[in-house]
Amino acid sequence: MTRAALPGSRFSSGNLWKILPLAMLLCATFVLPALAQEKEKLWRTLSVSGRGVETIPTTLAQVSLGVEIQGKTAQEVQQEAARRSSAVVAFLKNQNVEKLQTTGIQLNPVYSYTNNVQRITGYAANNTVSFRIPTEKAGTLLDDAVKAGATQINGISFVANEQAIAAAQKQALKEATQDAQQQADAVFSALGFKSKEIVSIQVNNATAPPPPMFLRAEAAKSADTSTPVIGGEQQVEASVTLQISY
């Protein structure tokens, strides 16, 4: 019995079935060694993590301030807090502060205790905002904000501007990469191995951790003395992991 030939082919179907095992064998001959080489490359690798840290001067003050009002009724307290807060916000907008936003609005009862009996004696409202201002302007602005109606300075932190942080992140990444490479070179030298190629690169992070809020401003001693505000430095960190074959 003769098998029909495949359309468009010079080989009969019988010959095709004879050729297929040979083709599969040839494929396995080339693929299996390649897989083995890949496994060997993964087995003979060293993973090292490098760290880079850049310290840059801060130029901006991140300020949190608020208005707190106490009174007999919730309505009068809330209205007075809203009036003073609006005056403070209008003042801050006029000063062209950056990233001005409301960070809290609270209205709570005030209790007193007499003979183990709890009574509501009034209400307290608290509205807070945050903003950024150049550090050298922060002291005078805080004094003027109090004149505008602010009753609380909750905290100040100091940060670098975004352009400086971006440049520091790139530099920290470069330092982290160099640190990882130097670690790998030291290990290979100690063991008598030679590095071949970098198999993978992982950038773990390149961040500027937010500085903690704290109050470094002191109360002004007189109307002619502005509150002193002194900035500091900010660290930008980066971490890179290299996987190197040998």
Coordinates of C-alpha atoms in Angstrom, one line a residue:
M1 CA 0.0 0.0 0.0
T2 CA 1.4 3.4 -1.0
R3 CA 1.1 6.4 1.3
A4 CA -0.2 9.6 -0.2
A5 CA 2.4 12.3 -0.7
L6 CA 2.0 15.5 1.3
P7 CA 0.8 18.5 -0.8
G8 CA 3.6 20.7 -1.9
S9 CA 6.3 18.2 -0.7
R10 CA 8.6 15.9 -2.6
F11 CA 8.7 13.5 0.3
S12 CA 6.1 10.8 0.9
S13 CA 4.4 10.7 4.3
G14 CA 6.3 7.5 4.9
N15 CA 9.7 9.2 4.4
L16 CA 8.5 12.1 6.6
W17 CA 8.0 9.8 9.6
K18 CA 11.5 8.4 9.0
I19 CA 13.0 11.9 9.0
L20 CA 11.2 13.3 12.1
P21 CA 13.1 11.2 14.7
L22 CA 16.4 12.3 13.2
A23 CA 15.3 16.0 13.3
M24 CA 14.2 15.6 16.9
L25 CA 17.6 14.0 17.8
L26 CA 19.5 16.8 16.1
C27 CA 17.4 19.4 18.0
A28 CA 18.0 17.7 21.3
T29 CA 21.7 17.6 20.4
F30 CA 21.9 21.4 20.2
V31 CA 19.3 22.4 22.8
L32 CA 20.4 20.2 25.7
P33 CA 24.0 21.5 25.8
A34 CA 22.7 25.1 25.6
L35 CA 20.5 24.4 28.6
A36 CA 23.3 22.8 30.5
Q37 CA 25.5 25.9 29.9
E38 CA 22.7 28.2 31.1
K39 CA 22.4 26.1 34.3
E40 CA 26.1 26.2 34.8
K41 CA 26.1 29.9 34.4
L42 CA 23.5 30.3 37.0
W43 CA 25.2 27.9 39.4
R44 CA 28.5 29.7 39.1
T45 CA 27.4 33.2 40.0
L46 CA 28.1 35.6 42.9
S47 CA 25.5 38.1 44.2
V48 CA 26.7 41.3 45.8
S49 CA 24.8 44.3 47.0
G50 CA 26.3 47.8 47.1
R51 CA 25.2 50.9 48.9
G52 CA 25.6 54.5 48.0
V53 CA 24.8 57.5 50.2
E54 CA 24.9 61.2 49.2
T55 CA 24.5 64.0 51.7
I56 CA 23.2 67.3 50.4
P57 CA 22.3 70.6 52.1
T58 CA 18.6 71.3 52.7
T59 CA 17.2 74.5 51.4
L60 CA 13.5 74.2 52.1
A61 CA 11.6 74.2 55.4
Q62 CA 8.5 71.9 55.6
V63 CA 6.3 73.5 58.2
S64 CA 3.1 72.3 60.0
L65 CA 1.1 74.9 61.9
G66 CA -2.5 75.3 63.0
V67 CA -5.3 77.1 64.8
E68 CA -6.8 75.8 68.0
I69 CA -9.9 77.4 69.5
Q70 CA -11.9 76.5 72.6
G71 CA -15.3 77.7 73.6
K72 CA -18.7 76.8 75.1
T73 CA -20.6 75.5 72.0
A74 CA -19.5 73.5 69.0
Q75 CA -20.9 76.0 66.5
E76 CA -19.1 79.0 67.8
V77 CA -15.8 77.1 68.2
Q78 CA -16.0 75.8 64.7
Q79 CA -16.9 79.1 63.2
E80 CA -14.1 80.9 65.0
A81 CA -11.6 78.2 63.9
A82 CA -12.8 78.5 60.3
R83 CA -12.4 82.3 60.4
R84 CA -8.9 82.3 61.8
S85 CA -7.8 79.4 59.6
S86 CA -9.1 81.2 56.5
A87 CA -7.0 84.3 57.5
V88 CA -3.9 82.1 58.0
V89 CA -4.4 80.4 54.6
A90 CA -4.9 83.7 52.9
F91 CA -1.7 85.0 54.4
L92 CA 0.3 81.9 53.4
K93 CA -1.0 82.1 49.8
N94 CA 0.0 85.8 49.7
Q95 CA 3.5 84.6 50.7
N96 CA 3.6 82.2 47.7
V97 CA 4.5 79.2 49.9
E98 CA 4.8 75.8 48.1
K99 CA 2.7 72.7 48.5
L100 CA 0.1 74.3 50.8
Q101 CA -2.5 71.8 52.0
T102 CA -4.9 71.1 54.8
T103 CA -3.6 68.2 57.0
G104 CA -6.2 68.0 59.7
I105 CA -9.6 69.3 60.9
Q106 CA -10.8 68.3 64.3
L107 CA -13.7 69.2 66.6
N108 CA -13.8 67.5 70.0
P109 CA -15.7 67.9 73.3
V110 CA -13.8 69.0 76.4
Y111 CA -14.7 67.1 79.5
S112 CA -14.4 67.8 83.2
Y113 CA -14.7 65.2 86.0
T114 CA -16.3 66.0 89.3
N115 CA -17.0 63.2 91.9
N116 CA -16.3 60.6 89.2
V117 CA -19.0 62.2 87.0
Q118 CA -18.0 63.2 83.4
R119 CA -19.5 66.4 82.0
I120 CA -19.0 68.3 78.8
T121 CA -17.7 71.8 79.6
G122 CA -17.0 73.0 76.1
Y123 CA -15.5 72.2 72.7
A124 CA -12.1 72.5 71.0
A125 CA -11.5 72.9 67.3
N126 CA -8.2 72.4 65.6
N127 CA -7.3 73.0 62.0
T128 CA -3.8 72.4 60.7
V129 CA -2.0 73.1 57.4
S130 CA 1.5 72.2 56.0
F131 CA 3.6 74.0 53.4
R132 CA 7.1 74.6 52.2
I133 CA 9.1 77.8 52.3
P134 CA 12.8 78.6 51.7
T135 CA 14.6 78.1 55.0
E136 CA 15.9 81.6 55.2
K137 CA 12.4 83.0 55.1
A138 CA 10.8 80.5 57.6
G139 CA 11.5 82.4 60.8
T140 CA 9.9 85.7 59.8
L141 CA 7.0 83.9 58.1
L142 CA 6.3 81.9 61.3
D143 CA 6.1 85.1 63.3
D144 CA 3.8 86.7 60.8
A145 CA 1.6 83.6 60.6
V146 CA 1.0 83.8 64.4
K147 CA 0.0 87.5 63.9
A148 CA -2.4 86.3 61.2
G149 CA -4.1 83.9 63.6
A150 CA -2.1 80.7 63.9
T151 CA -1.8 79.4 67.5
Q152 CA 0.3 76.3 67.0
I153 CA 3.6 75.5 65.3
N154 CA 3.5 71.8 65.2
G155 CA 6.8 71.0 63.6
I156 CA 9.4 71.8 61.1
S157 CA 11.6 69.5 58.9
F158 CA 14.2 70.5 56.3
V159 CA 14.4 69.1 52.8
A160 CA 16.5 69.7 49.7
N161 CA 14.8 70.8 46.5
E162 CA 13.7 68.2 43.9
Q163 CA 16.4 68.9 41.4
A164 CA 19.1 68.4 44.0
I165 CA 17.5 65.2 45.2
A166 CA 17.3 63.8 41.7
A167 CA 21.0 64.6 41.0
A168 CA 21.9 63.0 44.4
Q169 CA 19.9 59.9 43.6
K170 CA 21.9 59.3 40.3
Q171 CA 25.2 59.8 42.1
A172 CA 24.1 57.4 44.9
L173 CA 23.2 54.8 42.3
K174 CA 26.6 55.2 40.7
E175 CA 28.3 54.8 44.1
A176 CA 26.2 51.7 45.0
T177 CA 27.1 50.1 41.7
Q178 CA 30.8 50.7 42.2
D179 CA 30.6 49.4 45.8
A180 CA 29.0 46.2 44.6
Q181 CA 31.6 45.8 41.9
Q182 CA 34.5 46.4 44.3
Q183 CA 33.1 43.8 46.7
A184 CA 32.8 41.2 43.9
D185 CA 36.4 41.9 42.8
A186 CA 37.7 41.4 46.4
V187 CA 35.9 38.1 46.7
F188 CA 37.1 36.8 43.3
S189 CA 40.6 37.9 44.1
A190 CA 40.6 36.1 47.5
L191 CA 39.3 32.8 45.9
G192 CA 41.4 33.0 42.8
F193 CA 38.4 33.2 40.4
K194 CA 37.9 35.6 37.5
S195 CA 34.7 37.3 36.8
K196 CA 33.1 36.8 33.4
E197 CA 30.0 38.8 32.9
I198 CA 27.2 40.5 34.9
V199 CA 24.2 38.2 34.6
S200 CA 21.6 40.5 36.2
I201 CA 21.3 44.0 37.8
Q202 CA 18.7 44.9 40.4
V203 CA 18.2 48.4 41.6
N204 CA 16.7 48.0 45.0
N205 CA 16.0 51.6 45.8
A206 CA 17.2 55.2 45.3
T207 CA 15.3 57.3 47.8
A208 CA 15.5 60.3 50.0
P209 CA 13.9 59.2 53.3
P210 CA 11.6 62.0 54.6
P211 CA 13.2 63.8 57.5
P212 CA 11.3 63.6 60.8
M213 CA 9.2 66.6 61.8
F214 CA 10.7 68.5 64.8
L215 CA 10.5 72.0 66.1
R216 CA 13.8 73.8 65.9
A217 CA 12.3 77.3 66.1
E218 CA 12.5 79.1 69.4
A219 CA 9.8 81.6 70.5
A220 CA 10.7 85.1 69.7
K221 CA 11.8 87.1 72.8
S222 CA 10.4 90.4 71.5
A223 CA 8.3 91.8 68.7
D224 CA 11.5 92.9 67.0
T225 CA 13.2 89.5 67.1
S226 CA 12.3 86.9 64.5
T227 CA 12.2 83.2 65.3
P228 CA 15.5 81.7 64.3
V229 CA 15.2 78.7 61.9
I230 CA 18.4 76.8 60.9
G231 CA 18.4 74.1 58.2
G232 CA 20.6 71.0 58.0
E233 CA 21.5 68.2 55.6
Q234 CA 19.6 65.4 54.0
Q235 CA 20.8 62.0 53.0
V236 CA 19.9 60.2 49.7
E237 CA 20.4 56.5 49.7
A238 CA 20.6 53.9 46.9
S239 CA 21.2 50.1 46.8
V240 CA 22.2 48.0 43.8
T241 CA 22.5 44.2 43.6
L242 CA 24.8 42.6 40.9
Q243 CA 24.8 38.9 39.9
I244 CA 28.2 38.1 38.3
S245 CA 29.2 34.8 36.7
Y246 CA 32.7 33.3 37.1

